[in-house]
C-alpha cells in the first residue's frame, strides 16, 4: 500500500530522507479516531522529527506539541501549533527559554526539579504572569528498552522522586505565580510491551488516591510517550499498536471526574513514514567479509551507531528474484561504529543500487550531523 517510488529516486542525488505523507495522514487519523470521545489529549513530541512539512501536517491534524527547547517552541509556532496546546519539558530549561514560554503563554511547563519550580515562579512574577505547570515524577519503572533511552528509573536524571512529591506539590501550591495542573510521567522510548504502561497506571492510581485523600485533585495527568514501532516489519506493521496502547490506559487508569489524560507521542507518529534513501558507492570484499559501502552514514542516521538500533535495509534496485549474499552494510564516515547492519542478507548488490533504510522518520533527520564536513540530508515528500 505504501510503496517507495524507485523511479523517482533514480534521478535524485543521494542521500536524502523520503517521507510518505499519506502514511503520516493515516497514522494521525488513526490516533484521532481512537481518542475521539475520551478525555485524552495527544501531543506530538517535536524532538522526533521537526521537519517543517511534517510539523505543518501534524499541527493541521489538531495534535498539540511536546517541546524540549526554545528552538522547538519557535519551529512549532511557525508550523502552526497553538501555544495553548504546547507542553515544555526538559531538565535544563534556561531563563530565556522559560521566558519564551511565558511570553507565548504556553499550556504547561513540565517541571523537573525544585530549583526549576522556584525559577519559573520568579520569572513569572517578574512578568506579572501565572505559569501553569505539571510536576514530572520519576515513576521508577524499568521499561526494558535500551539503557540510553530509558528515562523512568530511579537512577535517571529525569523528574523528581516519588517520595519527595508531597512536599513539592505543597511548595507548588504555595507559590503565587504557579498554577499546578497535574503530574507528568515518561517511562522511556521504543516500548513495545504494554506491561510497563500497566504498571505506570497502577503507580498513578495509588498517587491519585493518596492526593485525593488529602483533598488535592489534579486537572491533568500526562503519561508521556514511548510507544514503539516494528523496525523489523515496517511494511506489515506500518502503524504502531495504538489500540493496545490507548486500551491499556482506558482499562487500568482510574481518571477522576473532569481529569484529562495527556500523551506525548513522537516515534509512533513519524517513524514508519520516513526512509533514508542512499546509493551504493562501492561493494568490496575483504578476506572474511563483503561490504556494501553507502553514501549515507552515521551522519545521516546515527541510531545504529549510538544505540545499536537495527533498521531494515532494502535494495530497491535489485529484481525480486535476485540471488542473495551476506554483507556488512556500512557508511563512509571515518568511525568503525559507522555500520548500519552486520551480516545482512541482501539481494546481490552492486555499485549504484538504491538502498532504503526503513523506519527512519523518527530520530533520523533531526539527529543528523555535519561530522566529516558532510552536508545535512535534504528531504523529499510523496506529494
Ligand atoms: N516525552 C518525553 C518527556 C520524552 O523524553 C520523550 C522522548 C518523548 C515524550 C517522546 O518519546 P517517543 O514517543 O518518541 O518514544 N533518540 C532516541 C529516542 C530518545 C527519546 C527521548 N525522549 C532514539 O533514536 O531511539
mmCIF file of C-alpha atoms and ligand atoms in Angstrom:
data_model
loop_
_atom_site.group_PDB
_atom_site.id
_atom_site.type_symbol
_atom_site.label_atom_id
_atom_site.label_comp_id
_atom_site.label_asym_id
_atom_site.label_seq_id
_atom_site.Cartn_x
_atom_site.Cartn_y
_atom_site.Cartn_z
ATOM 1 C CA UNK A 1 0.000 0.000 0.000
ATOM 2 C CA UNK A 2 2.743 2.462 0.951
ATOM 3 C CA UNK A 3 5.224 1.967 -1.925
ATOM 4 C CA UNK A 4 8.667 3.510 -2.249
ATOM 5 C CA UNK A 5 8.826 5.063 -5.778
ATOM 6 C CA UNK A 6 12.202 3.847 -7.073
ATOM 7 C CA UNK A 7 11.684 5.577 -10.441
ATOM 8 C CA UNK A 8 11.595 8.962 -8.656
ATOM 9 C CA UNK A 9 14.673 8.159 -6.627
ATOM 10 C CA UNK A 10 16.941 7.124 -9.510
ATOM 11 C CA UNK A 11 17.294 10.638 -10.887
ATOM 12 C CA UNK A 12 17.917 12.217 -7.459
ATOM 13 C CA UNK A 13 21.240 12.937 -5.823
ATOM 14 C CA UNK A 14 21.544 10.832 -2.664
ATOM 15 C CA UNK A 15 21.383 10.573 0.326
ATOM 16 C CA UNK A 16 18.047 12.090 1.310
ATOM 17 C CA UNK A 17 15.105 11.440 3.579
ATOM 18 C CA UNK A 18 11.858 10.395 1.907
ATOM 19 C CA UNK A 19 8.561 10.860 3.733
ATOM 20 C CA UNK A 20 5.277 9.186 2.832
ATOM 21 C CA UNK A 21 2.762 11.866 3.809
ATOM 22 C CA UNK A 22 -0.197 9.517 3.147
ATOM 23 C CA UNK A 23 1.069 7.122 5.794
ATOM 24 C CA UNK A 24 1.539 10.080 8.146
ATOM 25 C CA UNK A 25 -2.044 11.223 7.445
ATOM 26 C CA UNK A 26 -3.423 7.715 8.036
ATOM 27 C CA UNK A 27 -1.454 7.454 11.282
ATOM 28 C CA UNK A 28 -2.775 10.799 12.528
ATOM 29 C CA UNK A 29 -6.339 9.800 11.602
ATOM 30 C CA UNK A 30 -5.987 6.532 13.456
ATOM 31 C CA UNK A 31 -4.837 8.328 16.613
ATOM 32 C CA UNK A 32 -7.664 10.852 16.364
ATOM 33 C CA UNK A 33 -10.233 8.080 15.859
ATOM 34 C CA UNK A 34 -9.019 6.166 18.916
ATOM 35 C CA UNK A 35 -9.131 9.152 21.268
ATOM 36 C CA UNK A 36 -12.443 10.582 19.999
ATOM 37 C CA UNK A 37 -14.973 10.962 22.785
ATOM 38 C CA UNK A 38 -12.385 10.330 25.513
ATOM 39 C CA UNK A 39 -10.800 12.947 27.815
ATOM 40 C CA UNK A 40 -7.495 12.261 26.035
ATOM 41 C CA UNK A 41 -5.156 14.859 24.515
ATOM 42 C CA UNK A 42 -2.246 13.793 22.290
ATOM 43 C CA UNK A 43 0.826 15.984 21.933
ATOM 44 C CA UNK A 44 3.390 15.255 19.246
ATOM 45 C CA UNK A 45 6.958 15.081 20.621
ATOM 46 C CA UNK A 46 8.627 17.519 18.222
ATOM 47 C CA UNK A 47 12.074 16.126 19.045
ATOM 48 C CA UNK A 48 11.298 13.001 16.971
ATOM 49 C CA UNK A 49 11.131 14.962 13.710
ATOM 50 C CA UNK A 50 10.985 18.713 13.306
ATOM 51 C CA UNK A 51 10.995 18.916 9.514
ATOM 52 C CA UNK A 52 8.646 21.864 8.766
ATOM 53 C CA UNK A 53 6.486 19.904 6.279
ATOM 54 C CA UNK A 54 5.967 17.101 8.794
ATOM 55 C CA UNK A 55 5.266 19.584 11.595
ATOM 56 C CA UNK A 56 2.727 21.502 9.497
ATOM 57 C CA UNK A 57 0.805 18.328 8.699
ATOM 58 C CA UNK A 58 0.752 17.254 12.346
ATOM 59 C CA UNK A 59 -0.250 20.744 13.541
ATOM 60 C CA UNK A 60 -3.066 20.821 10.961
ATOM 61 C CA UNK A 61 -4.358 17.486 12.272
ATOM 62 C CA UNK A 62 -5.034 19.160 15.633
ATOM 63 C CA UNK A 63 -2.433 17.462 17.840
ATOM 64 C CA UNK A 64 -0.627 19.536 20.456
ATOM 65 C CA UNK A 65 3.167 19.846 20.711
ATOM 66 C CA UNK A 66 5.545 18.473 23.316
ATOM 67 C CA UNK A 67 8.753 20.539 23.387
ATOM 68 C CA UNK A 68 12.189 20.289 24.943
ATOM 69 C CA UNK A 69 13.795 23.571 23.897
ATOM 70 C CA UNK A 70 13.116 27.155 22.929
ATOM 71 C CA UNK A 71 14.217 26.250 19.396
ATOM 72 C CA UNK A 72 11.499 23.593 19.208
ATOM 73 C CA UNK A 73 8.975 26.129 20.519
ATOM 74 C CA UNK A 74 9.866 28.517 17.705
ATOM 75 C CA UNK A 75 9.595 25.912 14.917
ATOM 76 C CA UNK A 76 6.357 24.537 16.390
ATOM 77 C CA UNK A 77 4.827 28.046 16.458
ATOM 78 C CA UNK A 78 5.943 28.625 12.856
ATOM 79 C CA UNK A 79 4.404 25.305 11.795
ATOM 80 C CA UNK A 80 1.032 26.356 13.196
ATOM 81 C CA UNK A 81 0.837 24.637 16.585
ATOM 82 C CA UNK A 82 -1.084 26.810 19.019
ATOM 83 C CA UNK A 83 0.849 27.909 22.124
ATOM 84 C CA UNK A 84 -2.088 26.858 24.316
ATOM 85 C CA UNK A 85 -1.507 23.290 23.081
ATOM 86 C CA UNK A 86 2.194 23.238 23.971
ATOM 87 C CA UNK A 87 3.894 21.418 26.835
ATOM 88 C CA UNK A 88 7.512 22.254 27.584
ATOM 89 C CA UNK A 89 9.659 19.539 29.238
ATOM 90 C CA UNK A 90 13.382 19.178 29.896
ATOM 91 C CA UNK A 91 15.720 19.132 32.904
ATOM 92 C CA UNK A 92 17.693 22.233 31.944
ATOM 93 C CA UNK A 93 15.353 24.969 30.722
ATOM 94 C CA UNK A 94 17.252 28.263 30.589
ATOM 95 C CA UNK A 95 15.753 31.576 31.775
ATOM 96 C CA UNK A 96 15.498 32.649 28.142
ATOM 97 C CA UNK A 97 13.533 29.519 27.242
ATOM 98 C CA UNK A 98 11.230 29.853 30.253
ATOM 99 C CA UNK A 99 10.550 33.496 29.352
ATOM 100 C CA UNK A 100 9.772 32.482 25.767
ATOM 101 C CA UNK A 101 7.198 30.021 27.127
ATOM 102 C CA UNK A 102 5.732 32.664 29.474
ATOM 103 C CA UNK A 103 5.538 35.294 26.735
ATOM 104 C CA UNK A 104 3.723 32.870 24.438
ATOM 105 C CA UNK A 105 1.504 31.700 27.319
ATOM 106 C CA UNK A 106 2.124 28.004 26.592
ATOM 107 C CA UNK A 107 -0.229 25.425 28.091
ATOM 108 C CA UNK A 108 2.171 23.920 30.604
ATOM 109 C CA UNK A 109 5.770 23.663 31.811
ATOM 110 C CA UNK A 110 6.668 20.122 32.848
ATOM 111 C CA UNK A 111 8.876 20.878 35.834
ATOM 112 C CA UNK A 112 11.701 18.513 36.697
ATOM 113 C CA UNK A 113 13.162 19.934 39.954
ATOM 114 C CA UNK A 114 12.560 22.284 42.902
ATOM 115 C CA UNK A 115 15.132 24.865 41.683
ATOM 116 C CA UNK A 116 13.341 24.956 38.317
ATOM 117 C CA UNK A 117 9.973 25.435 40.037
ATOM 118 C CA UNK A 118 11.355 28.387 42.018
ATOM 119 C CA UNK A 119 12.929 29.993 38.946
ATOM 120 C CA UNK A 120 9.709 29.661 36.911
ATOM 121 C CA UNK A 121 7.793 31.251 39.798
ATOM 122 C CA UNK A 122 10.133 34.245 39.986
ATOM 123 C CA UNK A 123 10.336 34.745 36.203
ATOM 124 C CA UNK A 124 6.519 34.567 36.015
ATOM 125 C CA UNK A 125 6.312 37.081 38.872
ATOM 126 C CA UNK A 126 8.653 39.483 37.046
ATOM 127 C CA UNK A 127 6.300 39.349 34.036
ATOM 128 C CA UNK A 128 3.122 39.575 36.084
ATOM 129 C CA UNK A 129 2.009 36.125 34.924
ATOM 130 C CA UNK A 130 0.961 32.823 36.406
ATOM 131 C CA UNK A 131 2.763 29.803 34.924
ATOM 132 C CA UNK A 132 0.778 26.609 34.501
ATOM 133 C CA UNK A 133 2.910 23.627 35.415
ATOM 134 C CA UNK A 134 2.927 19.859 35.893
ATOM 135 C CA UNK A 135 5.445 18.112 38.101
ATOM 136 C CA UNK A 136 7.462 15.427 36.376
ATOM 137 C CA UNK A 137 7.596 12.394 38.607
ATOM 138 C CA UNK A 138 10.162 9.664 38.184
ATOM 139 C CA UNK A 139 7.934 6.560 38.461
ATOM 140 C CA UNK A 140 10.878 4.177 38.962
ATOM 141 C CA UNK A 141 9.602 1.634 36.434
ATOM 142 C CA UNK A 142 12.001 -0.186 34.118
ATOM 143 C CA UNK A 143 10.580 -0.087 30.594
ATOM 144 C CA UNK A 144 13.060 -2.772 29.414
ATOM 145 C CA UNK A 145 14.272 -0.733 26.489
ATOM 146 C CA UNK A 146 17.825 0.327 25.575
ATOM 147 C CA UNK A 147 19.553 1.916 28.593
ATOM 148 C CA UNK A 148 20.240 5.137 26.654
ATOM 149 C CA UNK A 149 16.514 5.657 26.039
ATOM 150 C CA UNK A 150 15.181 4.548 29.445
ATOM 151 C CA UNK A 151 14.098 7.562 31.424
ATOM 152 C CA UNK A 152 11.770 6.373 34.186
ATOM 153 C CA UNK A 153 14.137 4.505 36.510
ATOM 154 C CA UNK A 154 15.326 5.888 39.867
ATOM 155 C CA UNK A 155 18.959 6.497 38.875
ATOM 156 C CA UNK A 156 17.955 8.606 35.897
ATOM 157 C CA UNK A 157 18.334 12.403 35.698
ATOM 158 C CA UNK A 158 14.657 12.954 34.823
ATOM 159 C CA UNK A 159 11.865 14.054 37.151
ATOM 160 C CA UNK A 160 11.653 14.129 40.933
ATOM 161 C CA UNK A 161 11.472 11.076 43.228
ATOM 162 C CA UNK A 162 8.039 9.824 44.232
ATOM 163 C CA UNK A 163 8.996 10.167 47.929
ATOM 164 C CA UNK A 164 9.524 13.919 47.636
ATOM 165 C CA UNK A 165 6.355 14.501 45.593
ATOM 166 C CA UNK A 166 4.086 15.522 48.536
ATOM 167 C CA UNK A 167 6.499 18.308 49.584
ATOM 168 C CA UNK A 168 6.949 19.515 46.003
ATOM 169 C CA UNK A 169 3.161 19.599 45.468
ATOM 170 C CA UNK A 170 2.833 21.616 48.683
ATOM 171 C CA UNK A 171 5.569 24.002 47.559
ATOM 172 C CA UNK A 172 3.927 24.450 44.131
ATOM 173 C CA UNK A 173 0.604 25.262 45.822
ATOM 174 C CA UNK A 174 2.303 27.848 47.999
ATOM 175 C CA UNK A 175 3.960 29.760 45.137
ATOM 176 C CA UNK A 176 1.820 32.712 43.997
ATOM 177 C CA UNK A 177 2.873 32.681 40.330
ATOM 178 C CA UNK A 178 2.425 28.935 39.816
ATOM 179 C CA UNK A 179 -0.753 27.074 38.932
ATOM 180 C CA UNK A 180 -0.258 23.348 39.432
ATOM 181 C CA UNK A 181 -2.248 21.442 36.787
ATOM 182 C CA UNK A 182 -1.064 17.938 37.392
ATOM 183 C CA UNK A 183 1.565 15.255 37.221
ATOM 184 C CA UNK A 184 3.797 14.188 34.354
ATOM 185 C CA UNK A 185 5.471 10.823 33.747
ATOM 186 C CA UNK A 186 7.553 9.302 30.963
ATOM 187 C CA UNK A 187 8.978 5.789 31.010
ATOM 188 C CA UNK A 188 11.369 5.769 28.060
ATOM 189 C CA UNK A 189 11.229 5.142 24.351
ATOM 190 C CA UNK A 190 10.644 2.271 21.874
ATOM 191 C CA UNK A 191 8.442 0.440 24.388
ATOM 192 C CA UNK A 192 6.713 -2.459 22.646
ATOM 193 C CA UNK A 193 5.177 -4.303 25.605
ATOM 194 C CA UNK A 194 2.138 -2.883 27.387
ATOM 195 C CA UNK A 195 3.190 -4.208 30.811
ATOM 196 C CA UNK A 196 5.315 -1.144 31.760
ATOM 197 C CA UNK A 197 2.352 1.108 30.880
ATOM 198 C CA UNK A 198 0.017 -1.043 33.000
ATOM 199 C CA UNK A 199 2.465 -0.690 35.909
ATOM 200 C CA UNK A 200 2.551 3.062 35.334
ATOM 201 C CA UNK A 201 -1.276 3.156 35.561
ATOM 202 C CA UNK A 202 -1.135 1.384 38.910
ATOM 203 C CA UNK A 203 1.542 3.740 40.197
ATOM 204 C CA UNK A 204 -0.583 6.729 39.138
ATOM 205 C CA UNK A 205 -3.785 5.257 40.635
ATOM 206 C CA UNK A 206 -2.155 4.986 44.035
ATOM 207 C CA UNK A 207 -0.725 8.508 43.794
ATOM 208 C CA UNK A 208 -4.169 9.875 42.882
ATOM 209 C CA UNK A 209 -5.717 8.017 45.856
ATOM 210 C CA UNK A 210 -3.071 9.469 48.142
ATOM 211 C CA UNK A 211 -3.654 13.038 46.974
ATOM 212 C CA UNK A 212 -7.478 12.746 46.850
ATOM 213 C CA UNK A 213 -7.452 11.633 50.494
ATOM 214 C CA UNK A 214 -5.675 14.939 51.210
ATOM 215 C CA UNK A 215 -8.148 16.929 49.124
ATOM 216 C CA UNK A 216 -5.785 17.508 46.204
ATOM 217 C CA UNK A 217 -7.247 16.823 42.765
ATOM 218 C CA UNK A 218 -5.235 17.294 39.589
ATOM 219 C CA UNK A 219 -6.756 18.614 36.365
ATOM 220 C CA UNK A 220 -4.479 16.564 34.202
ATOM 221 C CA UNK A 221 -2.213 13.569 34.149
ATOM 222 C CA UNK A 222 0.451 13.326 31.445
ATOM 223 C CA UNK A 223 1.784 9.820 30.822
ATOM 224 C CA UNK A 224 4.448 10.832 28.286
ATOM 225 C CA UNK A 225 5.181 8.817 25.162
ATOM 226 C CA UNK A 226 7.478 5.966 24.268
ATOM 227 C CA UNK A 227 5.214 3.713 22.220
ATOM 228 C CA UNK A 228 7.461 1.617 19.956
ATOM 229 C CA UNK A 229 7.222 0.638 16.302
ATOM 230 C CA UNK A 230 8.089 -2.539 14.377
ATOM 231 C CA UNK A 231 11.573 -1.931 12.943
ATOM 232 C CA UNK A 232 11.701 -5.496 11.555
ATOM 233 C CA UNK A 233 8.478 -5.499 9.509
ATOM 234 C CA UNK A 234 7.689 -1.889 8.546
ATOM 235 C CA UNK A 235 5.510 -2.985 5.596
ATOM 236 C CA UNK A 236 3.432 -5.477 7.596
ATOM 237 C CA UNK A 237 3.147 -3.030 10.548
ATOM 238 C CA UNK A 238 3.088 0.483 9.138
ATOM 239 C CA UNK A 239 1.365 1.680 12.317
ATOM 240 C CA UNK A 240 2.326 1.415 15.963
ATOM 241 C CA UNK A 241 -0.011 -0.643 18.211
ATOM 242 C CA UNK A 242 -2.131 2.387 19.082
ATOM 243 C CA UNK A 243 -5.253 0.352 20.024
ATOM 244 C CA UNK A 244 -3.386 -1.707 22.639
ATOM 245 C CA UNK A 245 -1.688 1.435 23.938
ATOM 246 C CA UNK A 246 -4.816 3.543 24.484
ATOM 247 C CA UNK A 247 -6.754 0.466 25.717
ATOM 248 C CA UNK A 248 -4.168 -0.087 28.440
ATOM 249 C CA UNK A 249 -4.827 3.383 29.875
ATOM 250 C CA UNK A 250 -8.552 3.065 29.283
ATOM 251 C CA UNK A 251 -8.717 -0.145 31.267
ATOM 252 C CA UNK A 252 -6.178 0.431 34.018
ATOM 253 C CA UNK A 253 -6.016 4.136 34.793
ATOM 254 C CA UNK A 254 -8.821 5.421 37.011
ATOM 255 C CA UNK A 255 -9.265 9.005 35.903
ATOM 256 C CA UNK A 256 -11.360 11.138 38.237
ATOM 257 C CA UNK A 257 -14.229 13.401 37.264
ATOM 258 C CA UNK A 258 -13.018 16.223 34.997
ATOM 259 C CA UNK A 259 -9.464 14.894 34.678
ATOM 260 C CA UNK A 260 -7.702 14.952 31.306
ATOM 261 C CA UNK A 261 -5.141 12.388 30.224
ATOM 262 C CA UNK A 262 -2.274 13.692 28.092
ATOM 263 C CA UNK A 263 0.103 11.698 25.883
ATOM 264 C CA UNK A 264 3.377 12.764 24.231
ATOM 265 C CA UNK A 265 3.958 10.502 21.252
ATOM 266 C CA UNK A 266 6.940 11.010 18.963
ATOM 267 C CA UNK A 267 8.302 7.859 17.355
ATOM 268 C CA UNK A 268 4.916 6.155 16.965
ATOM 269 C CA UNK A 269 3.653 9.072 14.854
ATOM 270 C CA UNK A 270 6.572 9.538 12.464
ATOM 271 C CA UNK A 271 8.988 6.569 12.436
ATOM 272 C CA UNK A 272 7.344 4.456 9.738
ATOM 273 C CA UNK A 273 6.614 7.275 7.283
ATOM 274 C CA UNK A 274 10.326 8.048 6.754
ATOM 275 C CA UNK A 275 13.112 6.214 4.908
ATOM 276 C CA UNK A 276 16.708 7.198 4.348
ATOM 277 C CA UNK A 277 17.416 6.749 0.634
ATOM 278 C CA UNK A 278 21.035 6.161 -0.274
ATOM 279 C CA UNK A 279 23.220 4.777 -3.100
ATOM 280 C CA UNK A 280 25.836 2.071 -3.063
ATOM 281 C CA UNK A 281 29.206 3.719 -3.651
ATOM 282 C CA UNK A 282 31.268 0.509 -3.686
ATOM 283 C CA UNK A 283 30.932 -3.169 -2.925
ATOM 284 C CA UNK A 284 34.198 -4.517 -1.568
ATOM 285 C CA UNK A 285 35.423 -7.889 -0.384
ATOM 286 C CA UNK A 286 37.995 -8.454 2.339
ATOM 287 C CA UNK A 287 39.273 -11.860 3.404
ATOM 288 C CA UNK A 288 36.323 -12.583 5.720
ATOM 289 C CA UNK A 289 33.692 -10.034 4.782
ATOM 290 C CA UNK A 290 31.814 -8.455 1.974
ATOM 291 C CA UNK A 291 30.925 -4.789 2.473
ATOM 292 C CA UNK A 292 28.249 -2.631 0.917
ATOM 293 C CA UNK A 293 29.525 0.941 1.290
ATOM 294 C CA UNK A 294 26.769 3.574 1.112
ATOM 295 C CA UNK A 295 26.814 7.313 0.510
ATOM 296 C CA UNK A 296 24.832 7.711 3.776
ATOM 297 C CA UNK A 297 26.317 7.000 7.158
ATOM 298 C CA UNK A 298 26.002 7.787 10.850
ATOM 299 C CA UNK A 299 25.962 11.459 9.889
ATOM 300 C CA UNK A 300 22.540 10.945 8.238
ATOM 301 C CA UNK A 301 21.163 8.293 10.654
ATOM 302 C CA UNK A 302 23.016 7.888 13.943
ATOM 303 C CA UNK A 303 20.673 5.404 15.681
ATOM 304 C CA UNK A 304 22.607 2.224 14.704
ATOM 305 C CA UNK A 305 25.939 3.725 15.851
ATOM 306 C CA UNK A 306 24.504 5.256 19.024
ATOM 307 C CA UNK A 307 22.010 2.642 20.266
ATOM 308 C CA UNK A 308 22.895 -0.487 18.253
ATOM 309 C CA UNK A 309 19.486 0.070 16.659
ATOM 310 C CA UNK A 310 18.619 -2.047 13.647
ATOM 311 C CA UNK A 311 16.743 -0.623 10.671
ATOM 312 C CA UNK A 312 15.569 -2.789 7.790
ATOM 313 C CA UNK A 313 17.904 -2.362 4.803
ATOM 314 C CA UNK A 314 16.284 -2.866 1.382
ATOM 315 C CA UNK A 315 17.906 -2.909 -2.032
ATOM 316 C CA UNK A 316 15.248 -1.219 -4.177
ATOM 317 C CA UNK A 317 17.165 -1.702 -7.447
ATOM 318 C CA UNK A 318 17.571 -5.492 -7.269
ATOM 319 C CA UNK A 319 14.997 -7.712 -9.009
ATOM 320 C CA UNK A 320 12.718 -9.599 -6.575
ATOM 321 C CA UNK A 321 14.085 -12.983 -7.673
ATOM 322 C CA UNK A 322 17.776 -11.976 -7.436
ATOM 323 C CA UNK A 323 20.163 -14.396 -5.689
ATOM 324 C CA UNK A 324 21.265 -13.245 -2.226
ATOM 325 C CA UNK A 325 24.559 -12.711 -0.436
ATOM 326 C CA UNK A 326 25.650 -11.668 3.056
ATOM 327 C CA UNK A 327 27.067 -8.180 3.603
ATOM 328 C CA UNK A 328 28.034 -5.699 6.256
ATOM 329 C CA UNK A 329 26.264 -2.504 5.281
ATOM 330 C CA UNK A 330 28.396 0.490 6.218
ATOM 331 C CA UNK A 331 28.670 4.238 5.776
ATOM 332 C CA UNK A 332 31.625 6.317 4.561
ATOM 333 C CA UNK A 333 32.401 8.088 7.862
ATOM 334 C CA UNK A 334 35.814 7.554 9.484
ATOM 335 C CA UNK A 335 34.475 5.721 12.553
ATOM 336 C CA UNK A 336 34.263 1.958 12.965
ATOM 337 C CA UNK A 337 30.801 2.376 14.527
ATOM 338 C CA UNK A 338 29.523 3.711 11.184
ATOM 339 C CA UNK A 339 27.721 0.444 10.417
ATOM 340 C CA UNK A 340 24.034 0.067 9.548
ATOM 341 C CA UNK A 341 23.930 -3.733 9.645
ATOM 342 C CA UNK A 342 26.241 -6.695 10.235
ATOM 343 C CA UNK A 343 25.842 -9.913 8.233
ATOM 344 C CA UNK A 344 22.742 -8.695 6.442
ATOM 345 C CA UNK A 345 21.324 -10.973 3.750
ATOM 346 C CA UNK A 346 20.554 -8.835 0.691
ATOM 347 C CA UNK A 347 19.968 -9.479 -2.989
ATOM 348 C CA UNK A 348 23.348 -9.440 -4.752
ATOM 349 C CA UNK A 349 24.174 -5.755 -4.619
ATOM 350 C CA UNK A 350 26.287 -3.590 -6.882
ATOM 351 C CA UNK A 351 27.612 -0.067 -7.251
ATOM 352 C CA UNK A 352 24.861 2.462 -7.989
ATOM 353 C CA UNK A 353 21.993 0.429 -6.475
ATOM 354 C CA UNK A 354 19.437 2.435 -4.499
ATOM 355 C CA UNK A 355 19.087 1.320 -0.888
ATOM 356 C CA UNK A 356 16.298 2.267 1.511
ATOM 357 C CA UNK A 357 16.943 2.290 5.236
ATOM 358 C CA UNK A 358 13.472 1.979 6.641
ATOM 359 C CA UNK A 359 11.594 3.307 9.703
ATOM 360 C CA UNK A 360 13.876 6.329 9.798
ATOM 361 C CA UNK A 361 11.204 9.014 10.230
ATOM 362 C CA UNK A 362 11.805 9.363 13.977
ATOM 363 C CA UNK A 363 15.159 10.490 15.407
ATOM 364 C CA UNK A 364 16.704 10.318 11.934
ATOM 365 C CA UNK A 365 16.832 13.667 10.145
ATOM 366 C CA UNK A 366 16.743 15.586 13.465
ATOM 367 C CA UNK A 367 19.843 13.814 14.755
ATOM 368 C CA UNK A 368 21.879 14.233 11.556
ATOM 369 C CA UNK A 369 25.250 15.959 11.887
ATOM 370 C CA UNK A 370 27.880 17.522 9.670
ATOM 371 C CA UNK A 371 30.750 15.449 11.072
ATOM 372 C CA UNK A 372 33.471 14.932 8.444
ATOM 373 C CA UNK A 373 32.040 18.104 6.853
ATOM 374 C CA UNK A 374 29.261 16.092 5.287
ATOM 375 C CA UNK A 375 26.167 18.065 4.247
ATOM 376 C CA UNK A 376 22.880 17.623 6.121
ATOM 377 C CA UNK A 377 20.464 15.428 4.144
ATOM 378 C CA UNK A 378 17.602 17.097 2.247
ATOM 379 C CA UNK A 379 14.031 15.769 2.412
ATOM 380 C CA UNK A 380 11.661 14.649 -0.367
ATOM 381 C CA UNK A 381 7.971 14.043 0.083
ATOM 382 C CA UNK A 382 5.415 11.737 -1.522
ATOM 383 C CA UNK A 383 3.331 14.765 -2.549
HETATM 384 N N1 LIG B 1 8.098 12.813 26.337
HETATM 385 C C1 LIG B 1 9.309 12.912 26.921
HETATM 386 C C2 LIG B 1 9.403 13.571 28.224
HETATM 387 C C3 LIG B 1 10.452 12.376 26.293
HETATM 388 O O1 LIG B 1 11.620 12.449 26.887
HETATM 389 C C4 LIG B 1 10.316 11.721 25.033
HETATM 390 C C5 LIG B 1 11.471 11.185 24.329
HETATM 391 C C6 LIG B 1 9.030 11.670 24.451
HETATM 392 C C7 LIG B 1 7.951 12.206 25.142
HETATM 393 C C8 LIG B 1 8.784 11.028 23.121
HETATM 394 O O2 LIG B 1 9.122 9.678 23.146
HETATM 395 P P1 LIG B 1 8.740 8.723 21.924
HETATM 396 O O3 LIG B 1 7.240 8.608 21.866
HETATM 397 O O4 LIG B 1 9.304 9.301 20.693
HETATM 398 O O5 LIG B 1 9.393 7.436 22.264
HETATM 399 N N2 LIG B 1 16.830 9.363 20.134
HETATM 400 C C9 LIG B 1 16.295 8.148 20.723
HETATM 401 C C10 LIG B 1 14.991 8.399 21.421
HETATM 402 C C11 LIG B 1 15.087 9.451 22.510
HETATM 403 C C12 LIG B 1 13.776 9.725 23.176
HETATM 404 C C13 LIG B 1 13.874 10.883 24.123
HETATM 405 N N3 LIG B 1 12.653 11.226 24.786
HETATM 406 C C14 LIG B 1 16.144 7.097 19.617
HETATM 407 O O6 LIG B 1 16.514 7.370 18.477
HETATM 408 O O7 LIG B 1 15.707 5.985 19.883
#
